[in-house]
Tab-separated table of C-alpha atoms in Angstrom:
chain	number	residue	atom	x	y	z
A	1	GLY	CA	109.041	99.309	-11.332
A	2	ALA	CA	111.287	97.165	-13.313
A	3	VAL	CA	109.980	95.167	-16.156
A	4	VAL	CA	110.047	91.331	-16.891
A	5	SER	CA	108.501	89.481	-19.720
A	6	GLN	CA	107.841	85.975	-20.589
A	7	HIS	CA	107.066	84.083	-23.747
A	8	PRO	CA	104.870	82.455	-24.611
A	9	SER	CA	101.955	83.586	-22.422
A	10	ARG	CA	100.201	80.151	-23.054
A	11	VAL	CA	101.146	77.138	-24.537
A	12	ILE	CA	99.392	73.692	-25.348
A	13	CYS	CA	101.192	70.629	-26.256
A	14	LYS	CA	101.074	67.038	-26.508
A	15	SER	CA	102.441	64.594	-23.932
A	16	GLY	CA	106.092	63.770	-24.412
A	17	THR	CA	106.945	66.924	-26.083
A	18	SER	CA	109.379	69.650	-24.825
A	19	VAL	CA	108.328	73.242	-24.100
A	20	LYS	CA	110.608	76.242	-23.721
A	21	ILE	CA	109.612	79.319	-21.710
A	22	GLU	CA	111.782	82.472	-22.133
A	23	CYS	CA	112.169	85.146	-19.165
A	24	ARG	CA	113.675	88.500	-19.992
A	25	SER	CA	114.257	91.559	-18.006
A	26	LEU	CA	113.856	94.425	-20.148
A	27	ASP	CA	115.292	97.454	-18.052
A	28	PHE	CA	117.830	96.177	-15.802
A	29	GLN	CA	120.454	93.378	-15.337
A	30	ALA	CA	119.080	90.609	-13.510
A	31	THR	CA	121.876	88.875	-11.578
A	32	THR	CA	119.419	86.333	-10.302
A	33	MET	CA	116.283	84.946	-11.704
A	34	PHE	CA	113.868	82.527	-9.992
A	35	TRP	CA	111.219	80.041	-11.458
A	36	TYR	CA	107.885	79.472	-9.834
A	37	ARG	CA	105.088	77.154	-10.422
A	38	GLN	CA	101.395	77.868	-9.280
A	39	PHE	CA	98.494	75.309	-9.221
A	40	PRO	CA	95.091	76.582	-9.328
A	41	LYS	CA	93.824	78.036	-6.273
A	42	GLN	CA	97.167	77.754	-4.712
A	43	SER	CA	100.356	79.813	-3.905
A	44	LEU	CA	103.524	80.252	-5.687
A	45	MET	CA	106.185	77.347	-5.116
A	46	LEU	CA	109.867	78.158	-5.969
A	47	MET	CA	111.329	75.688	-8.379
A	48	ALA	CA	114.685	76.806	-8.776
A	49	THR	CA	117.241	79.714	-8.550
A	50	SER	CA	119.550	80.607	-11.232
A	51	ASN	CA	122.452	83.127	-11.248
A	52	GLU	CA	123.955	84.331	-14.370
A	53	GLY	CA	126.464	81.974	-15.769
A	54	SER	CA	126.182	79.374	-13.106
A	55	LYS	CA	124.144	76.169	-12.775
A	56	ALA	CA	120.725	76.692	-11.228
A	57	THR	CA	120.042	75.517	-7.683
A	58	TYR	CA	116.830	73.243	-7.536
A	59	GLU	CA	114.237	73.244	-4.775
A	60	GLN	CA	113.667	69.635	-2.905
A	61	GLY	CA	111.674	67.696	-5.037
A	62	VAL	CA	112.045	69.469	-8.502
A	63	GLU	CA	113.602	67.317	-10.960
A	64	LYS	CA	116.635	68.982	-12.564
A	65	ASP	CA	116.589	66.753	-15.553
A	66	LYS	CA	113.037	67.500	-16.339
A	67	PHE	CA	112.974	71.248	-15.628
A	68	LEU	CA	116.061	72.231	-17.709
A	69	ILE	CA	117.161	75.873	-16.669
A	70	ASN	CA	119.682	78.203	-18.476
A	71	HIS	CA	120.663	81.802	-17.434
A	72	ALA	CA	123.163	82.559	-20.137
A	73	SER	CA	122.922	86.506	-19.809
A	74	LEU	CA	122.085	88.992	-17.425
A	75	THR	CA	118.672	89.576	-19.287
A	76	LEU	CA	117.525	86.012	-20.403
A	77	SER	CA	116.636	82.901	-18.537
A	78	THR	CA	115.086	80.125	-20.118
A	79	LEU	CA	113.097	77.084	-18.531
A	80	THR	CA	112.596	73.940	-20.706
A	81	VAL	CA	110.156	71.216	-19.548
A	82	THR	CA	111.231	68.171	-21.200
A	83	SER	CA	108.948	65.020	-22.152
A	84	ALA	CA	105.857	67.037	-20.525
A	85	HIS	CA	103.114	65.182	-19.154
A	86	PRO	CA	99.554	66.125	-17.996
A	87	GLU	CA	100.621	66.542	-14.464
A	88	ASP	CA	103.217	69.249	-15.703
A	89	SER	CA	100.260	71.468	-16.642
A	90	SER	CA	100.519	74.542	-14.503
A	91	PHE	CA	101.217	78.267	-14.344
A	92	TYR	CA	105.002	78.973	-14.441
A	93	ILE	CA	106.280	82.433	-13.324
A	94	CYS	CA	109.594	83.767	-13.478
A	95	SER	CA	111.038	86.693	-11.413
A	96	ALA	CA	114.247	88.683	-11.767
A	97	SER	CA	116.395	90.636	-9.243
A	98	TYR	CA	119.452	92.438	-9.014
A	99	PHE	CA	122.053	91.190	-6.109
A	100	GLY	CA	119.032	89.779	-3.991
A	101	GLY	CA	117.033	92.774	-4.015
A	102	GLU	CA	113.270	93.472	-4.692
A	103	GLN	CA	111.917	90.708	-7.163
A	104	PHE	CA	109.892	91.643	-10.262
A	105	PHE	CA	107.842	89.127	-11.812
A	106	GLY	CA	106.845	88.249	-15.398
A	107	PRO	CA	103.262	87.746	-16.408
A	108	GLY	CA	103.370	84.029	-16.477
A	109	THR	CA	103.096	81.224	-18.872
A	110	ARG	CA	100.141	78.973	-18.731
A	111	LEU	CA	101.129	75.329	-19.741
A	112	THR	CA	98.633	72.600	-20.744
A	113	VAL	CA	99.827	69.207	-21.747
A	114	LEU	CA	97.299	66.959	-23.516
B	1	GLY	CA	112.803	76.953	6.351
B	2	ILE	CA	110.738	80.060	6.999
B	3	GLN	CA	107.020	79.683	7.534
B	4	VAL	CA	104.849	82.472	6.272
B	5	GLU	CA	101.097	82.803	7.075
B	6	GLN	CA	98.743	85.263	6.107
B	7	SER	CA	95.268	85.884	7.521
B	8	PRO	CA	92.392	86.268	6.733
B	9	PRO	CA	92.359	83.609	3.899
B	10	ASP	CA	89.211	85.161	2.511
B	11	LEU	CA	87.684	88.891	2.644
B	12	ILE	CA	84.536	90.187	1.370
B	13	LEU	CA	84.160	94.020	1.658
B	14	GLN	CA	81.665	96.634	0.313
B	15	GLU	CA	83.042	99.157	-1.819
B	16	GLY	CA	84.457	101.982	0.339
B	17	ALA	CA	85.578	99.939	3.265
B	18	ASN	CA	88.723	99.740	4.758
B	19	SER	CA	90.761	96.451	5.502
B	20	THR	CA	93.954	95.071	6.955
B	21	LEU	CA	95.843	92.119	5.956
B	22	ARG	CA	98.353	90.403	7.975
B	23	CYS	CA	101.373	88.196	7.337
B	24	ASN	CA	103.385	86.527	10.184
B	25	PHE	CA	106.648	84.968	9.417
B	26	SER	CA	108.772	82.617	11.722
B	27	ASP	CA	112.289	84.028	11.288
B	28	SER	CA	114.189	86.950	10.664
B	29	VAL	CA	114.204	88.139	6.888
B	30	ASN	CA	116.221	90.267	4.658
B	31	ASN	CA	113.400	91.071	2.308
B	32	LEU	CA	109.447	91.060	2.494
B	33	GLN	CA	107.206	91.989	-0.506
B	34	TRP	CA	103.573	92.315	-0.965
B	35	PHE	CA	101.891	91.418	-4.166
B	36	HIS	CA	98.598	91.746	-5.608
B	37	GLN	CA	97.879	89.047	-8.208
B	38	ASN	CA	95.487	90.231	-10.877
B	39	PRO	CA	92.822	87.957	-12.450
B	40	TRP	CA	95.171	87.089	-15.371
B	41	GLY	CA	98.004	85.797	-13.113
B	42	GLN	CA	100.357	88.914	-13.134
B	43	LEU	CA	101.919	89.662	-9.887
B	44	ILE	CA	101.811	93.395	-9.019
B	45	ASN	CA	104.505	94.632	-6.885
B	46	LEU	CA	102.857	96.663	-3.899
B	47	PHE	CA	105.666	97.183	-1.435
B	48	TYR	CA	109.215	96.066	-0.672
B	49	ILE	CA	109.212	96.532	2.988
B	50	PRO	CA	111.612	94.620	5.047
B	51	SER	CA	110.950	96.997	7.947
B	52	GLY	CA	109.263	100.325	8.552
B	53	THR	CA	106.194	102.019	7.070
B	54	LYS	CA	105.406	102.878	3.439
B	55	GLN	CA	102.417	104.616	1.717
B	56	ASN	CA	101.171	104.484	-1.843
B	57	GLY	CA	98.024	106.064	-2.633
B	58	ARG	CA	95.217	104.212	-0.731
B	59	LEU	CA	97.590	101.530	0.216
B	60	SER	CA	100.058	101.341	3.128
B	61	ALA	CA	102.147	98.941	4.795
B	62	THR	CA	104.165	98.235	8.179
B	63	THR	CA	106.691	95.620	8.897
B	64	VAL	CA	107.729	95.195	12.497
B	65	ALA	CA	110.589	92.945	11.842
B	66	THR	CA	111.434	92.328	15.553
B	67	GLU	CA	107.973	90.897	16.106
B	68	ARG	CA	107.870	88.942	12.678
B	69	TYR	CA	104.718	90.518	11.082
B	70	SER	CA	103.659	92.899	8.545
B	71	LEU	CA	100.143	94.676	7.810
B	72	LEU	CA	98.938	95.878	4.424
B	73	TYR	CA	96.341	98.596	4.898
B	74	ILE	CA	93.626	99.076	2.096
B	75	SER	CA	91.592	102.219	2.610
B	76	SER	CA	88.246	103.109	0.432
B	77	SER	CA	88.482	99.848	-1.135
B	78	GLN	CA	87.429	99.793	-4.991
B	79	THR	CA	86.114	97.005	-6.990
B	80	THR	CA	89.293	96.884	-8.936
B	81	ASP	CA	91.194	95.910	-5.664
B	82	SER	CA	89.598	92.372	-5.761
B	83	GLY	CA	92.054	89.486	-6.253
B	84	VAL	CA	94.630	87.662	-4.318
B	85	TYR	CA	97.243	89.540	-2.058
B	86	PHE	CA	100.392	87.644	-1.228
B	87	CYS	CA	103.095	88.454	1.313
B	88	ALA	CA	106.498	86.702	0.547
B	89	VAL	CA	109.820	86.898	2.489
B	90	ALA	CA	113.321	86.188	1.766
B	91	ASP	CA	116.046	84.946	4.293
B	92	ASN	CA	119.715	85.694	3.727
B	93	GLN	CA	120.370	82.695	1.983
B	94	GLY	CA	120.128	83.710	-1.661
B	95	GLY	CA	117.201	85.796	-1.676
B	96	LYS	CA	114.537	83.312	-2.802
B	97	LEU	CA	110.957	84.275	-1.746
B	98	ILE	CA	108.781	82.214	0.220
B	99	PHE	CA	105.048	82.896	-0.358
B	100	GLY	CA	102.200	82.575	2.163
B	101	GLN	CA	99.061	81.128	1.114
B	102	GLY	CA	97.467	84.496	0.246
B	103	THR	CA	94.352	86.476	1.238
B	104	GLU	CA	91.577	86.451	-1.519
B	105	LEU	CA	89.976	89.734	-1.414
B	106	SER	CA	86.518	90.408	-3.143
B	107	VAL	CA	85.014	93.969	-3.246
B	108	LYS	CA	81.365	94.356	-3.944
B	109	PRO	CA	79.819	97.254	-5.551
């Protein structure tokens, strides 16, 4: 299957700082990338959908000014958590697909905000 | 939106046993995927199966789209099969996946 990477895998930051997470599709062109969040012992919840070169579409209840998403190329999308607070601590996972087909997931980024 | 229900929520097996995991969904779908989430959080793609039957080693899956359910079969289970199994579906609006709550499988030696 296709390979998707995420960086960093783990980040600890102080409250009020911003954190950027990168998601890369390594061996295919991802026309669409998705960002999910997973809290402990829960399922994945979609945060936003981004198409290359377009603004991201956010799910209801997700603050677009807090979670900035950029999808500047067919192989890279970034999620920036701005002014992070302890309640933003979670496991963030990206996925990538080619024209709405099978989705392939990155290994995730564990964010801890102190 | 589409609702996805998985059953059972938890399953404990003895090594070597077989199991069936079920995924029900509330509307027609364009995509259905089964995943295994390992202890480190990585989602492993098991099947991309909006309809029909597929097999991969000890695993197989069947989706009956007209009746809105999918089944994942695990035969001769091994301790390394432990983890959470997710079913996720996408409708025809942009391909976003809606996840079920998962089945947590524990295989005992």
